[in-house]
Coordinates of C-alpha atoms in Angstrom, one line a residue:
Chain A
X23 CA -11.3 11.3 11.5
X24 CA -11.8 7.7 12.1
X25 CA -8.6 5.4 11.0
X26 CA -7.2 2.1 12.1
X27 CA -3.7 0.8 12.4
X28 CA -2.9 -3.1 12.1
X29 CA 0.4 -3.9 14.0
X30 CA 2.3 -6.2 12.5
X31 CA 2.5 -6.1 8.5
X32 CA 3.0 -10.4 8.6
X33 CA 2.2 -12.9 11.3
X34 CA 3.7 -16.7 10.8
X35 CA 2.1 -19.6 13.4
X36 CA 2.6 -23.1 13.1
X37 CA -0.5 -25.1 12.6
X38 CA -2.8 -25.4 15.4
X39 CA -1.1 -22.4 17.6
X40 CA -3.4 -19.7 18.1
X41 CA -3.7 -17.0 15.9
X42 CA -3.6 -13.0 17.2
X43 CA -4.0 -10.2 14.4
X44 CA -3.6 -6.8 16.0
X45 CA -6.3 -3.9 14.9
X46 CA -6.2 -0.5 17.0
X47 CA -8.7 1.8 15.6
X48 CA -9.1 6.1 16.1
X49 CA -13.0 7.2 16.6
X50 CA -14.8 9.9 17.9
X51 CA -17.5 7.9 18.0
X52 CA -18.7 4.4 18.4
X53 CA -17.3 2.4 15.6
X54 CA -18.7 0.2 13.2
X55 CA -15.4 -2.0 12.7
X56 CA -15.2 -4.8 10.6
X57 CA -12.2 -7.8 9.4
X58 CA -11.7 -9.1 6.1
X59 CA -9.7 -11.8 4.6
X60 CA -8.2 -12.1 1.0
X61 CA -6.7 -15.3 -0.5
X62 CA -4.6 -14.8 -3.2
X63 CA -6.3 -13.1 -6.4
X64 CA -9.4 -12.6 -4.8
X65 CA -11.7 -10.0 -3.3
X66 CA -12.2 -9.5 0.2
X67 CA -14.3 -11.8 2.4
X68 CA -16.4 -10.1 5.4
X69 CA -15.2 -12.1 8.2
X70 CA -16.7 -10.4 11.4
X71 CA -18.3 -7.4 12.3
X72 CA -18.5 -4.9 15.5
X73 CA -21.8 -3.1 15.5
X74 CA -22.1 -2.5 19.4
X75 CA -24.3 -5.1 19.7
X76 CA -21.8 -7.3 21.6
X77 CA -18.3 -6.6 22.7
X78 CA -17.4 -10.4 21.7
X79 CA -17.5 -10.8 18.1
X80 CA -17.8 -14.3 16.3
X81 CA -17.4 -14.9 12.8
X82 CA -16.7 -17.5 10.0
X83 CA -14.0 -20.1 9.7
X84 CA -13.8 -19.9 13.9
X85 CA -12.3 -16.7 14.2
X86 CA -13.7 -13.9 16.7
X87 CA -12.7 -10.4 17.9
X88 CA -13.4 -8.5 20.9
X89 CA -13.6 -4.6 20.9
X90 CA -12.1 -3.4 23.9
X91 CA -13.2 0.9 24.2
X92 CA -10.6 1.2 26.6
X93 CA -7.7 -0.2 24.6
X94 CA -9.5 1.3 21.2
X95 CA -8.7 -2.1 20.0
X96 CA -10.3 -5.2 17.7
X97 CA -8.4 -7.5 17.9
X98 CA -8.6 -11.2 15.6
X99 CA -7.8 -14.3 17.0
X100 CA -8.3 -18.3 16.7
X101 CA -7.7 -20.4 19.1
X102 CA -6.2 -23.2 16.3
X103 CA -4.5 -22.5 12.8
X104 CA -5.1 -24.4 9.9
X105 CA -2.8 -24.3 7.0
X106 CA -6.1 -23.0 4.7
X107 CA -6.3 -19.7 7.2
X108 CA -3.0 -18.1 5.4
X109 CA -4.6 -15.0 3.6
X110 CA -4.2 -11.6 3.8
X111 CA -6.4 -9.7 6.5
X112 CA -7.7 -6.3 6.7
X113 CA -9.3 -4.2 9.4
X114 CA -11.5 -1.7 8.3
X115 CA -13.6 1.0 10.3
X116 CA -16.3 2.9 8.5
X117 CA -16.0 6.3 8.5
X118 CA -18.3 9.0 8.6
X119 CA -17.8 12.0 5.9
X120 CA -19.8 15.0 5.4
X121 CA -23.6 14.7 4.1
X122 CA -23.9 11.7 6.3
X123 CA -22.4 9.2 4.2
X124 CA -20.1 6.9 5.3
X125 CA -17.5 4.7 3.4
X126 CA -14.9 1.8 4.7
X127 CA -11.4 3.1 5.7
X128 CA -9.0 -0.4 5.4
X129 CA -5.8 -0.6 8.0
X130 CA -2.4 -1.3 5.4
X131 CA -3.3 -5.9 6.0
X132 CA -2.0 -8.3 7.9
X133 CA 0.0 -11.5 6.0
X134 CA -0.9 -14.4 7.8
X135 CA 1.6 -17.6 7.0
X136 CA 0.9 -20.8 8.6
X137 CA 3.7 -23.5 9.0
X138 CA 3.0 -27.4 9.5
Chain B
X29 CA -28.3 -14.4 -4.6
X30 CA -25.5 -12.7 -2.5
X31 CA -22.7 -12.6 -4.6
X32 CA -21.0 -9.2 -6.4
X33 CA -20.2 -10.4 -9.9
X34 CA -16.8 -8.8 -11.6
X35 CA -16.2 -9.8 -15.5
X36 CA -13.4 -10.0 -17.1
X37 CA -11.3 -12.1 -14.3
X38 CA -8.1 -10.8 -15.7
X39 CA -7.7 -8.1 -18.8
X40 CA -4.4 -7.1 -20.6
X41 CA -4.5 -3.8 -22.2
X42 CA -2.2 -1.8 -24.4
X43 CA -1.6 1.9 -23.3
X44 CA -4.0 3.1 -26.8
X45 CA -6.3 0.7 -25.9
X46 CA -10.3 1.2 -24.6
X47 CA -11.6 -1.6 -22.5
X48 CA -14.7 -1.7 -20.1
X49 CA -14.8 -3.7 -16.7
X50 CA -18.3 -5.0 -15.4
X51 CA -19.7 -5.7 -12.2
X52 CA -23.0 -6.8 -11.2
X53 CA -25.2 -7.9 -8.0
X54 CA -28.6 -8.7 -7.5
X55 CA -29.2 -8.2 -3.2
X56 CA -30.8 -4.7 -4.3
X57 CA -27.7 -2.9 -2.3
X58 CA -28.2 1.0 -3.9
X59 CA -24.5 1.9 -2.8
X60 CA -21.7 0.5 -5.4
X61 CA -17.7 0.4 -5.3
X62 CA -14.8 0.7 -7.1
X63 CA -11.5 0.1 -5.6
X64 CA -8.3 -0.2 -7.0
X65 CA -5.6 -2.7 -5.3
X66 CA -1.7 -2.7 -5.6
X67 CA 0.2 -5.6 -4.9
X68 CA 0.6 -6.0 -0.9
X69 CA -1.3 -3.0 -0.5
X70 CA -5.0 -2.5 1.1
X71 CA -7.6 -1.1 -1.3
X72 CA -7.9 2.2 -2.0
X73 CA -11.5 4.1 -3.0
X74 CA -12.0 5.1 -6.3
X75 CA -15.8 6.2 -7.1
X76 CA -19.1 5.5 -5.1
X77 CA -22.2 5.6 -6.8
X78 CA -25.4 6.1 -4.8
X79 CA -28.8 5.5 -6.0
X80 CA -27.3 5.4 -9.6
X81 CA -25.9 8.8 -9.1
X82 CA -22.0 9.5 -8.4
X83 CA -21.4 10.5 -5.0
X84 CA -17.9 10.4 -4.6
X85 CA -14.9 10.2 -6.9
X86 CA -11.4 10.3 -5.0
X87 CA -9.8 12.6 -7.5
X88 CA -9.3 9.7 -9.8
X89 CA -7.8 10.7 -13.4
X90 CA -10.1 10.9 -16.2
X91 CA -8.7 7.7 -17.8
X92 CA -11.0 5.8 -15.5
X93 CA -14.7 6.3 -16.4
X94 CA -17.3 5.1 -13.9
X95 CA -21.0 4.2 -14.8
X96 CA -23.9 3.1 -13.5
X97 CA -26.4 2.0 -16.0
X98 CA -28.8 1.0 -13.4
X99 CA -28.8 -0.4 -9.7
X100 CA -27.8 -3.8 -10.5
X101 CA -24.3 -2.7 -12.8
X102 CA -21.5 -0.4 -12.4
X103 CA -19.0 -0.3 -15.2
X104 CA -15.4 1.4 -15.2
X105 CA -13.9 2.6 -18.6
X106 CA -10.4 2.8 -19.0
X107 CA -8.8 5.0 -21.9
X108 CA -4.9 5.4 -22.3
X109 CA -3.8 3.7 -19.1
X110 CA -0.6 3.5 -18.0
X111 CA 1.8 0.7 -16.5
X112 CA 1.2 2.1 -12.9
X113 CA -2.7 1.5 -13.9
X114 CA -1.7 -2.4 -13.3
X115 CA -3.7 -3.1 -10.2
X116 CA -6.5 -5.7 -9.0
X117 CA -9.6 -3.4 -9.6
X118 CA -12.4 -4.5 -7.5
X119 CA -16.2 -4.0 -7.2
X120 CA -18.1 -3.7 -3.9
X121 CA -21.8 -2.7 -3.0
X122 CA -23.5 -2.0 0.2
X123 CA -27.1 -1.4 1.5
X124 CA -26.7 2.2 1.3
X125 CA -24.3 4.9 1.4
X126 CA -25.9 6.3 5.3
X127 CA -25.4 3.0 6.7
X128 CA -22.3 0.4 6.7
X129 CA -23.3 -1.8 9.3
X130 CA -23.5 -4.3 7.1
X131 CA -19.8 -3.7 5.6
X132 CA -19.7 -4.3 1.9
X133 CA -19.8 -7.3 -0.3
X134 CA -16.6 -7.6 -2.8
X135 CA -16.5 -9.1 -6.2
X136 CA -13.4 -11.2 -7.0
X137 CA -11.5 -8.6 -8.9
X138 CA -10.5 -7.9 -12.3
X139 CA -6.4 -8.5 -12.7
X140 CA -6.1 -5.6 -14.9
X141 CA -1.9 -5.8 -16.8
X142 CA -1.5 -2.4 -18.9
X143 CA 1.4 -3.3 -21.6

């Protein structure tokens, strides 16, 4: 069964340190692994997606991940916080069930504070 | 248009009440979502509709009532909630159920209060 654990339930930077969110995932197979983020009172925002196109992921707002097999990991980073990047982020794998459907398994989020 | 579309934004319900939450898109996705969030907690799958038909209901209690009228809405009915019902209940939709490559797109929520 495909899950994902997030290490580290909150993060805090000052602004413009880098930013690392930790994301192992469990597969069987190749992953389809994804990050979102969630400001306060509001849905979830696709931020980047692993599809196994590229190993080097880059996605909105300057934030990338890399998908390391060998380390089962996905990790998030930025190279520089801004104080709008505090938001709650989740890493998700999808996850295939029986009948060949698939549906998005969330790791427990990440609270990401940024300090001036 | 590439938006998921969640009405009411916030809802406060007595425990006798009925109430109906709404969520709409228009990218022709044939997969929809609901979710239901606790505070600080990720979401958590409710029902998946495919093709308009329900394909999977995570052994949700009858008090929540999923419906999909057509591909562009899915509606949840609540009946006799309860406190613990309190949660940010949120819509989602995808290409199809077969492949998530895409991930899913999320409506806002509905900041549901049961009093």
């Amino acid at each position: 069964a495909q899950s994902v654990t997030q290490l580290g339930s909150h993060v805090s930077v000052s602004e413009g340190a880098l930013v690392l969110l930790r994301c192992n995932y469990s597969s069987s197979v190749p992953p389809y692994l994804f990050w979102y983020v969630q400001y306060p009172n509001q849905g979830l925002q696709l931020l980047l997606k692993y599809t196994s196109a590229a190993t080097l992921v880059k996605g909105i707002n300057g934030f990338e991940a890399e998908f390391k097999k060998s380390e089962t990991s996905f990790h998030l980073t930025k190279p520089s916080a801004h104080m709008s990047d505090a938001a709650e982020y989740f890493c998700a794998v999808s996850a295939q069930l029986s009948g060949g459907y698939n549906k998005l398994i969330f790791g427990a989020g990440t609270r990401l504070a940024v300090h001036p | 248009d590439t938006e998921v579309t969640q009405t009411p934004k916030h809802l406060v319900m007595g425990m006798t009440n009925k109430k109906s939450l709404k969520c709409e898109q228009h990218m022709g996705h044939r997969a929809m979502y609901w979710y239901k969030q606790k505070a600080k907690k990720p979401p958590e799958l409710m029902f998946v509709y495919s093709y308009e038909k329900l394909s999977i209901n995570e052994s949700v209690p009858s008090r929540f009532s999923p419906e999909c009228p057509n591909s562009s809405l899915l509606n949840l009915h609540l009946h006799a909630l309860q406190p613990e019902d309190s949660a940010l209940y949120l819509c989602a939709s995808s290409q199809d159920l077969r492949s998530t490559v895409y991930g899913y797109t999320f409506g806002s929520g509905t900041r549901l209060t049961v009093v």
